[in-house]
Short mmCIF file of C-alpha atoms and ligand atoms in Angstrom, two decimals:
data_model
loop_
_atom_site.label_atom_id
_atom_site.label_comp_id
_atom_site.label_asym_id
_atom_site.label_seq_id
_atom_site.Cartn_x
_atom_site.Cartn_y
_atom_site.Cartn_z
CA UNK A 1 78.87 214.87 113.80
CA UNK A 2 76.53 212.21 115.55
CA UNK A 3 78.07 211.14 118.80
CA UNK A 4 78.45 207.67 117.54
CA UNK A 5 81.46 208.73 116.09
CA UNK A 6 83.00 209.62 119.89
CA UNK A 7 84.48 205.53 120.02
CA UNK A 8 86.85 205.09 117.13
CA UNK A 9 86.53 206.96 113.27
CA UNK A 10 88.09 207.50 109.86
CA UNK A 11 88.32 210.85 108.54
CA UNK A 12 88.47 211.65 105.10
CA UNK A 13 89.83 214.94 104.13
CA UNK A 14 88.31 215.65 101.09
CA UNK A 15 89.88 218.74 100.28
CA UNK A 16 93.35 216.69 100.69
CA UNK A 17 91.96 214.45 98.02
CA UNK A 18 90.87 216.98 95.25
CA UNK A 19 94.33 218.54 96.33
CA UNK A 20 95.87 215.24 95.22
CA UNK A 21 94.02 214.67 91.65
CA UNK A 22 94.99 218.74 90.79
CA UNK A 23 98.27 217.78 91.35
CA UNK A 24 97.81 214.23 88.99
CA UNK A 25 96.47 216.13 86.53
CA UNK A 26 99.24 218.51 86.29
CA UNK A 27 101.66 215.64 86.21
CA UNK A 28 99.98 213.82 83.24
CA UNK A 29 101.18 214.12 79.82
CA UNK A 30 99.44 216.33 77.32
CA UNK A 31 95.99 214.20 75.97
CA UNK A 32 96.68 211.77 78.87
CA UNK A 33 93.09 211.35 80.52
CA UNK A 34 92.75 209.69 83.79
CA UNK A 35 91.02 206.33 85.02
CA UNK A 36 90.77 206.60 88.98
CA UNK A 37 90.80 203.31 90.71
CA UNK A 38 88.89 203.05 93.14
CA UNK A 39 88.46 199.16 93.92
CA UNK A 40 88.56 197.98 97.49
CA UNK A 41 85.89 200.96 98.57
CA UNK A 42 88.70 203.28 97.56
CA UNK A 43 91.66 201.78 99.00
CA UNK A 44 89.35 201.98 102.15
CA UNK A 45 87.88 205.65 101.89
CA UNK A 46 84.37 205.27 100.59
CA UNK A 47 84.18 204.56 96.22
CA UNK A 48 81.29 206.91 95.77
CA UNK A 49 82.99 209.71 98.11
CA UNK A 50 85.75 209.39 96.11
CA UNK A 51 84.00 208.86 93.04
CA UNK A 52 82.15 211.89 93.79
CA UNK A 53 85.40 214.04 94.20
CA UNK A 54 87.38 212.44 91.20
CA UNK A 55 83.86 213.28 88.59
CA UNK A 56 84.15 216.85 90.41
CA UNK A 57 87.42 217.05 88.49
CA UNK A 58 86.60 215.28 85.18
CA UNK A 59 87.76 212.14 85.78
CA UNK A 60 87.11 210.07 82.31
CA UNK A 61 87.15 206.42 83.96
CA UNK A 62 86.64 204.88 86.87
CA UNK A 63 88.84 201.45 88.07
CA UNK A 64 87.26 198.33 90.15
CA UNK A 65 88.20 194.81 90.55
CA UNK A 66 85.35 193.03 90.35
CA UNK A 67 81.26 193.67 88.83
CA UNK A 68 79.84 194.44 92.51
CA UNK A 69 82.06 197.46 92.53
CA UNK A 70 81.28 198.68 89.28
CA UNK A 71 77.54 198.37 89.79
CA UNK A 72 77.26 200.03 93.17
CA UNK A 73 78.89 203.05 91.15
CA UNK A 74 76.11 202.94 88.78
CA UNK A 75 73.66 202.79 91.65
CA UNK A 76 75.11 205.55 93.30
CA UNK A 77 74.19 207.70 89.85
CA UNK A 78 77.83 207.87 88.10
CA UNK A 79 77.79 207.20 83.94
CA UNK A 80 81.61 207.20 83.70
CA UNK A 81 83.16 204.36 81.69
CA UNK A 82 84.40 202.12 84.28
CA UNK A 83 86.47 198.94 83.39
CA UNK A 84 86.40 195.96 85.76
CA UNK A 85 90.23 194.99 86.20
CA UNK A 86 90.02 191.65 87.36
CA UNK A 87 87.80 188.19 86.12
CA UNK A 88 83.62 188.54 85.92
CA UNK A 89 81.40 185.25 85.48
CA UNK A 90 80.81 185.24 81.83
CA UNK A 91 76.87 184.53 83.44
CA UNK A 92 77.01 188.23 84.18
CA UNK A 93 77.91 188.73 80.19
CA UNK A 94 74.42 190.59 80.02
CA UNK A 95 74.57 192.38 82.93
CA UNK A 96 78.03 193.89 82.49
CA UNK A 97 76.28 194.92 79.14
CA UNK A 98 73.41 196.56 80.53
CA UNK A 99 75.62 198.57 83.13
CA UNK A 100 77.41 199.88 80.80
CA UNK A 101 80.92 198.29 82.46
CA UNK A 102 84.04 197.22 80.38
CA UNK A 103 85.49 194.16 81.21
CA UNK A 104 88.82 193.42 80.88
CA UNK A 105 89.84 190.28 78.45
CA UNK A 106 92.67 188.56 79.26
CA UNK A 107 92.43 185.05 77.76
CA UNK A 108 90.86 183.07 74.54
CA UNK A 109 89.16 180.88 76.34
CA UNK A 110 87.13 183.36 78.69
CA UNK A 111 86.37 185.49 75.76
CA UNK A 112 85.17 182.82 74.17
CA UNK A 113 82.61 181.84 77.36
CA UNK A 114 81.91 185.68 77.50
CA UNK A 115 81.14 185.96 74.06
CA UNK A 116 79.21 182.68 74.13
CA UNK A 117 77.04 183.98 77.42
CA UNK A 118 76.84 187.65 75.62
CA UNK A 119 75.41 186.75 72.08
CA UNK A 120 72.65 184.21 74.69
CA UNK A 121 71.92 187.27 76.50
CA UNK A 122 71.63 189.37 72.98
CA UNK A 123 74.13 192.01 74.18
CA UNK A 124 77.41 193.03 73.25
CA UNK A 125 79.87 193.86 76.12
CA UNK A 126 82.72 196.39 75.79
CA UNK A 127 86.21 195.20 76.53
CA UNK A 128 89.61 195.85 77.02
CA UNK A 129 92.08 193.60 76.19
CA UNK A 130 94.79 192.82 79.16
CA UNK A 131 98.54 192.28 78.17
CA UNK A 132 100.77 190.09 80.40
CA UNK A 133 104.19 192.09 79.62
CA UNK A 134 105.27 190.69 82.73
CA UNK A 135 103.50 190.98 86.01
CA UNK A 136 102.45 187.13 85.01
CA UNK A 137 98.77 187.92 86.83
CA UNK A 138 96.06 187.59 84.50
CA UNK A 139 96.47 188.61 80.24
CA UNK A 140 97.81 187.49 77.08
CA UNK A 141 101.44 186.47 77.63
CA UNK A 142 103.94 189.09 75.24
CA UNK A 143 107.51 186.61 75.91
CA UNK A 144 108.95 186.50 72.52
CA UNK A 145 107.73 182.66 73.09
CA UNK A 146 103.93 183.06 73.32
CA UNK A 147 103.95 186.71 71.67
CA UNK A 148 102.90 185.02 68.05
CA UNK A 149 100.08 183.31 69.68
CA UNK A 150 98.85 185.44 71.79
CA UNK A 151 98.26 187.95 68.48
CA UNK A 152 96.41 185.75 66.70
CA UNK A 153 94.32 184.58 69.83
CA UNK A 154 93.87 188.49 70.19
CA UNK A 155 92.85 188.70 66.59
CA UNK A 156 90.40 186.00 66.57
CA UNK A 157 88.85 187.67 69.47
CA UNK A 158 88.65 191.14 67.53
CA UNK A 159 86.08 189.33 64.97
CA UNK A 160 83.73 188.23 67.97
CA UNK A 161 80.31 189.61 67.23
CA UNK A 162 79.36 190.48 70.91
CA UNK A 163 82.28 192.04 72.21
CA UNK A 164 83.63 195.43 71.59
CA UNK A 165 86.90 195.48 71.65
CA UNK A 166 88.07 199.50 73.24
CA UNK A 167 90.84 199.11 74.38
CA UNK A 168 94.29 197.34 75.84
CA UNK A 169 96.60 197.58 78.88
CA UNK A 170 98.94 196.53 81.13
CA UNK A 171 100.27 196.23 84.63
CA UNK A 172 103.76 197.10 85.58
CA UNK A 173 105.42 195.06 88.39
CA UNK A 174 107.82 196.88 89.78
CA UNK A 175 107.37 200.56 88.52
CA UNK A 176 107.82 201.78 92.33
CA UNK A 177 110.88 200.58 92.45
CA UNK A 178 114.30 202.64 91.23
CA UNK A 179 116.73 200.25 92.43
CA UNK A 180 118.96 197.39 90.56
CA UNK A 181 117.33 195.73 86.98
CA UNK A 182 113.63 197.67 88.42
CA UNK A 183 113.67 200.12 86.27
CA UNK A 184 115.10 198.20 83.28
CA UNK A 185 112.15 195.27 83.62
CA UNK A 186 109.52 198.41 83.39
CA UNK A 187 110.96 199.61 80.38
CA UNK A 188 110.94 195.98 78.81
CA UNK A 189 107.06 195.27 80.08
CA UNK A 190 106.55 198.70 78.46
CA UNK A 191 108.60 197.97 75.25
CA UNK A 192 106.32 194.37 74.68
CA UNK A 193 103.17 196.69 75.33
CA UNK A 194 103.40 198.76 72.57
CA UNK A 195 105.09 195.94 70.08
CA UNK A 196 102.02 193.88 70.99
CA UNK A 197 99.96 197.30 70.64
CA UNK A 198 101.89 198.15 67.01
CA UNK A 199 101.42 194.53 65.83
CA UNK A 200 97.61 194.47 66.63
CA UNK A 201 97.27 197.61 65.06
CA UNK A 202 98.76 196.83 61.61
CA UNK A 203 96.77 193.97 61.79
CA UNK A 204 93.91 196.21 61.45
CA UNK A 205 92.38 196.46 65.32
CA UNK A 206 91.75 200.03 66.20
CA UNK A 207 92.33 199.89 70.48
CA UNK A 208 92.08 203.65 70.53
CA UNK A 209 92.29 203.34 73.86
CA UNK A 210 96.27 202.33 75.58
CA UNK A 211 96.55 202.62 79.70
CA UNK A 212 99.59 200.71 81.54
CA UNK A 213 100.78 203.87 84.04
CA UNK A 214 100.02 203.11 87.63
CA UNK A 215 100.64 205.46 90.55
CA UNK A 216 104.64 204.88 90.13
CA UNK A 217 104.41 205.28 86.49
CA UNK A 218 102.75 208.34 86.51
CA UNK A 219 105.29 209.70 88.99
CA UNK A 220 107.79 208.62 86.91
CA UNK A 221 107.71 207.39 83.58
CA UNK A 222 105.99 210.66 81.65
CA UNK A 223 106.34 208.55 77.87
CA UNK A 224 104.23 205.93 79.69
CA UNK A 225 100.86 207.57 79.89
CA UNK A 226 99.06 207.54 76.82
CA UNK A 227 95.60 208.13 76.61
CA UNK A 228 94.87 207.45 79.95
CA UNK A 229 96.66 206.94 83.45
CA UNK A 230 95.53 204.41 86.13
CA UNK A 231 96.71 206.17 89.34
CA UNK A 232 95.04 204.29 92.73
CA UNK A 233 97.69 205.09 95.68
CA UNK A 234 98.42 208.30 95.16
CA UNK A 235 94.94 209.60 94.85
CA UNK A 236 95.18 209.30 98.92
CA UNK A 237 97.66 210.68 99.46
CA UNK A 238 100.76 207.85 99.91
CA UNK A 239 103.68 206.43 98.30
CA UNK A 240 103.81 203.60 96.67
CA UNK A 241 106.57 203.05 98.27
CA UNK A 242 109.68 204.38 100.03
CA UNK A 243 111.41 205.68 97.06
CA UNK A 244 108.58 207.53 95.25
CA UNK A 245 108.62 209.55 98.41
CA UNK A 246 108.57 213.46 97.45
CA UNK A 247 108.27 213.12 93.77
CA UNK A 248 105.19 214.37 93.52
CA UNK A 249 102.91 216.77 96.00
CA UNK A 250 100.01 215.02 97.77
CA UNK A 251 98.40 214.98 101.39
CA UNK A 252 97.09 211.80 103.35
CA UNK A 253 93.70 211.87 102.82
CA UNK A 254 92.49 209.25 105.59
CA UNK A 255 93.18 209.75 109.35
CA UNK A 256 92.31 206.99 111.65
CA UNK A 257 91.33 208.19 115.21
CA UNK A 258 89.84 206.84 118.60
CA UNK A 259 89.31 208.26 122.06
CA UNK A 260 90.87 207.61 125.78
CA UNK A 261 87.93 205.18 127.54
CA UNK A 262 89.84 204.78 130.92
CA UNK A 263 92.92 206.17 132.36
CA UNK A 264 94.54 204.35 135.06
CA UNK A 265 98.10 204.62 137.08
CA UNK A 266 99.93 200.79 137.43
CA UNK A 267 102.41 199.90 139.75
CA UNK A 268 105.82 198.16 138.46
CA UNK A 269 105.36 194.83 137.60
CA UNK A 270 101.64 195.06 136.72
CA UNK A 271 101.26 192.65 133.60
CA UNK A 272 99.08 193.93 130.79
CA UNK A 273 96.64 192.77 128.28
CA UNK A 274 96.51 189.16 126.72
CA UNK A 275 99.41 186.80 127.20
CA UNK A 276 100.65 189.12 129.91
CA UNK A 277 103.72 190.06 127.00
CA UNK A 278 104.06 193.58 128.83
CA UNK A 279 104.89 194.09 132.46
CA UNK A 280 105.31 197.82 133.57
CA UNK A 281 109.09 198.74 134.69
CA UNK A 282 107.94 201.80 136.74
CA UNK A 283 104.44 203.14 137.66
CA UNK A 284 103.17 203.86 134.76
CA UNK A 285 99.82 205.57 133.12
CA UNK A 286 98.03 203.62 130.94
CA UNK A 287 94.97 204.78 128.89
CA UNK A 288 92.42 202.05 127.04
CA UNK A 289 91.69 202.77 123.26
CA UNK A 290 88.55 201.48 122.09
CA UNK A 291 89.77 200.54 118.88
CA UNK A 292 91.48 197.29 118.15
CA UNK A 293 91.81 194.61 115.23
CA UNK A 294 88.12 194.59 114.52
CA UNK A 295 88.62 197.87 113.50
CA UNK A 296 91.47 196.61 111.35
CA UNK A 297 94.28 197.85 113.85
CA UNK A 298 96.26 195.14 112.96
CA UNK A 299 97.04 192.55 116.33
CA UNK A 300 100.21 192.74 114.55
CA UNK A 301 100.99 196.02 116.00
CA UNK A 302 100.93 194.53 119.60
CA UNK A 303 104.19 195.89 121.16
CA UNK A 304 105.18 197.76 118.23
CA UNK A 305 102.76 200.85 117.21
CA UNK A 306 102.51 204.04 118.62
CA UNK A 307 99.44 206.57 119.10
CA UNK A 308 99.43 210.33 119.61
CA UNK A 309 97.47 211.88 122.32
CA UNK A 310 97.78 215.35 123.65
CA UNK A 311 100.27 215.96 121.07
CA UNK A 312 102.65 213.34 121.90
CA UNK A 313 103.80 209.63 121.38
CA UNK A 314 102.02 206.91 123.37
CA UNK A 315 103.14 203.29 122.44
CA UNK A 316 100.75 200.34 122.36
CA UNK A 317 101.77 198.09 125.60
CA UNK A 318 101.04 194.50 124.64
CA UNK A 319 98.84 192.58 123.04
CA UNK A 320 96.51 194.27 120.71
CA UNK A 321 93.24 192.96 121.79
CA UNK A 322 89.88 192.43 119.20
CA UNK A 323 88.31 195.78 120.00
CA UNK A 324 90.71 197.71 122.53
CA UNK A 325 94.43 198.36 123.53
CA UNK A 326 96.83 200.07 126.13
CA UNK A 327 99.17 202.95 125.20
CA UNK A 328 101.30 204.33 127.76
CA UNK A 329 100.44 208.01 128.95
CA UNK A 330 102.77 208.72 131.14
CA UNK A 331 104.26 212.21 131.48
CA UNK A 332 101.60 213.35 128.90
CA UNK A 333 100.01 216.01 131.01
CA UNK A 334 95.96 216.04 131.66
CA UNK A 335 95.03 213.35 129.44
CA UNK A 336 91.35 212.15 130.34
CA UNK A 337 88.69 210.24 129.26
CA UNK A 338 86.89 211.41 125.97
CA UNK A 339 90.33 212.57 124.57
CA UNK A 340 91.10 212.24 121.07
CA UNK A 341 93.52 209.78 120.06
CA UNK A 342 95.28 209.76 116.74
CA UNK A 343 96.34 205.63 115.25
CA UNK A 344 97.37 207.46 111.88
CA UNK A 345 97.51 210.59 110.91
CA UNK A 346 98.01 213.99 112.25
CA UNK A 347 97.81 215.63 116.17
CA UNK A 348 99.65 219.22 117.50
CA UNK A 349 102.90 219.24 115.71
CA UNK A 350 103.26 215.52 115.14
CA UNK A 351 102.23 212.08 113.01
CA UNK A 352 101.81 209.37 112.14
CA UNK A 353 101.84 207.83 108.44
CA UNK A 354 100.31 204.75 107.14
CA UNK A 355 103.67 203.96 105.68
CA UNK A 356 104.95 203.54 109.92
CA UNK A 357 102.06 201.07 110.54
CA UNK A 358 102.90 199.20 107.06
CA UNK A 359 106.74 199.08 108.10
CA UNK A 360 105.83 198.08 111.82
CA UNK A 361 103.61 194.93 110.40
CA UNK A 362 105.51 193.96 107.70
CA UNK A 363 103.39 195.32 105.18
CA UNK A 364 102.59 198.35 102.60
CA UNK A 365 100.79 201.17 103.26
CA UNK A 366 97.61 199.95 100.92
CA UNK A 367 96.34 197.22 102.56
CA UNK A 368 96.80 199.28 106.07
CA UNK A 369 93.79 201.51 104.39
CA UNK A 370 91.93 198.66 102.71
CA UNK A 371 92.16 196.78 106.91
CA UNK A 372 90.01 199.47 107.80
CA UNK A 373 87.29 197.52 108.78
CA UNK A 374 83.48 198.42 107.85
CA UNK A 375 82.52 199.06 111.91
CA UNK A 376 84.32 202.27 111.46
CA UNK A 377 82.48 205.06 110.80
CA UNK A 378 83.99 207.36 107.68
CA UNK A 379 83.40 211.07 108.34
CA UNK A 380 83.70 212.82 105.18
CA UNK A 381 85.59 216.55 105.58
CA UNK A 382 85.50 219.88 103.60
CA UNK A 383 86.94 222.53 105.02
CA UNK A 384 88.08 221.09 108.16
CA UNK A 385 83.89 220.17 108.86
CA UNK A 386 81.98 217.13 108.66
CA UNK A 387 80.17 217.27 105.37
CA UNK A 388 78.87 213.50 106.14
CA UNK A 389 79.16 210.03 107.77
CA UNK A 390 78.99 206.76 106.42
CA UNK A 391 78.00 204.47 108.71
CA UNK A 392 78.34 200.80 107.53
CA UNK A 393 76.70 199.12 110.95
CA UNK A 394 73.63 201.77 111.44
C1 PLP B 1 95.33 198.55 91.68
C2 PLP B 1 95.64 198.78 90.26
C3 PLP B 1 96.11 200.05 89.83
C4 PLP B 1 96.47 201.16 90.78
O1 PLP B 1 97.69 200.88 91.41
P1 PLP B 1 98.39 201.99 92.35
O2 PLP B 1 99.71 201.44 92.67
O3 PLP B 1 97.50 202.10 93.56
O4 PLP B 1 98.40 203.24 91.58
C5 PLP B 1 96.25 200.26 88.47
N1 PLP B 1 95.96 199.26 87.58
C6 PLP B 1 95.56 198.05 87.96
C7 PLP B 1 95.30 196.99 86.93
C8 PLP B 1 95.38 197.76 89.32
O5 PLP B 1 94.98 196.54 89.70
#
């Protein structure tokens, strides 16, 4: 491990990860094939790491948002199928044909501009067509008031010479959720799926290919998988939410840890960091993390998150500054400079979950990965040992 890693680091347990699509791939239903999504860099942990593991395994598809994702996986050398969830400038009609990517459809009017740009560019691009069952996010609306419509736009699309129509899906809304009329709006954006997926089909449009399930789903709705499952969340190990908690096996694959710069005993009253919000009741210790909300430690946390070192709790004591913070130390015994410190994951007996920081700022556990910023370094782990480091800055 280069010693430019001794400030502040990711680690990403790889063997957690491979853990984690076994145990996906035990879940899925018979013939159900899996599309990994790894937009965002991997919810944070590196796409071609990830993508790396997940092809390991036989992953059939890879998931991005957007074309830059889905060409850096070609650079890095994968030839998986991957389908681009999200919009692509119908300029890029010829490139998304040359790569090999499948875009997703989810109007007329931008298939039309993407076939337009495609036949220009003399290529045909392969497609998937996106149903709006109800997430009301991009796709053909299925409401029994637009349903009619939005089968013939569909149709009209299916005689377009210069796209390749391969398949169709869907995004559930609330699928994490097992509470009140949850559970009952999944079933109904299911239900429109496969009308609108029957309807097309008698019609005479083959879309061999029918994904909807995402993490949640795949926990929990079985008859939902089809031919192919779009799990993101889980692949790393965390819940989608509260209540999907311990329905299937996984491990955290990312830890996010720093080191103790400076160690100092304060006398009662001493004010600390920015805005002076937290003034020390007793002598206390206080240690300074070099790791702050440039490292995507949300400023949020100020006041509110904890750390472990040695083993034990240490809150944050005021403000969360841009590249450092205070914890308090006190009564953890011989903690010095150069020790590590743990913002999430695991140290001794104890830890700390992405879920914690999520509840502590308000948000979910995804976009605490995705914050990660790019100045931290991702060490990559097999067997409890650095198999490499991804340095975004060097
Ligand atoms: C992000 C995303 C997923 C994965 O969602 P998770 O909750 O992380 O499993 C699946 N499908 C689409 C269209 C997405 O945008």
């Amino acid at each position: 491990m280069s010693d430019y890693l001794r400030r502040t680091w990711a680690e990403i347990d790889l063997d957690a990860l491979s853990y984690n699509v076994e145990q996906i791939q035990k879940r899925l239903a018979p013939g159900c094939g899996m599309l990994g999504v790894v937009k965002a860099d991997a919810y944070g942990h590196g796409a071609q790491q990830v993508a790396g593991v997940l092809a390991q395994h036989g992953t059939a598809w890879f998931g991005v948002s957007n074309i830059e994702e889905g060409v850096a996986l070609r650079n890095s050398g994968f030839a998986q199928p991957i389908l681009i969830f999200g919009t692509t400038p119908p300029e890029l009609a010829g490139e998304l044909a040359q790569q090999r990517i499948t875009q997703a459809v989810y109007s007329l009017e931008y298939a039309r501009a993407l076939q337009q740009k495609a036949e220009a560019a003399g290529a045909v691009v392969d497609c998937h067509i996106k149903l709006d069952t109800g997430m009301t996010r991009l796709g053909f609306l299925c409401d029994d008031g637009q349903f009619e419509r939005s089968m013939a736009e569909i149709e009209e699309i299916a005689g377009f010479a210069n796209l390749r129509l391969g398949g169709v899906f869907t995004h559930f809304a609330s699928a994490d959720d097992y509470e009140g009329d949850a559970p009952d709006y999944t079933r109904m954006q299911f239900d429109r799926f496969q009308q609108a997926v029957a309807h097309l089909r008698a019609r005479g449009l083959a879309l061999p290919v029918r994904h909807c399930a995402n993490s949640a789903a795949v926990i929990s709705y079985p008859e939902m998988h089809l031919e192919l499952a779009r799990p993101g969340i889980i692949l790393y190990g965390i819940d989608p939410s509260d209540q999907c908690a311990g329905r299937l096996d996984y491990r955290p694959v990312m830890s996010l840890k720093s080191t103790v710069a400076s160690i100092k005993r304060i006398g009662r009253g001493t004010q600390v960091s920015y805005g002076r919000t937290y003034r020390a009741p007793r002598d206390i210790d206080v240690a300074v993390v070099p790791i702050g909300y440039a490292d995507g430690y949300s400023r949020a946390l100020s006041g509110r998150g904890r750390m472990l070192v040695g083993g034990r709790y240490a809150p944050v004591l005021g403000r969360v500054c841009m590249d450092q913070l205070m914890i308090d130390v006190t009564g953890i015994p011989d903690v010095k400079r150069g020790d590590e410190v743990v913002a999430f994951g695991r140290q001794g007996g104890n830890a700390i979950t992405a879920a914690e920081l999520a509840e502590q700022i308000g948000t979910i556990p995804y976009e605490v990965t995705c914050l990660i910023s790019k100045r931290v370094p991702r060490v990559y782990l097999r067997g409890g040992r650095a198999v490499e480091v991804v340095n975004h800055i060097l």
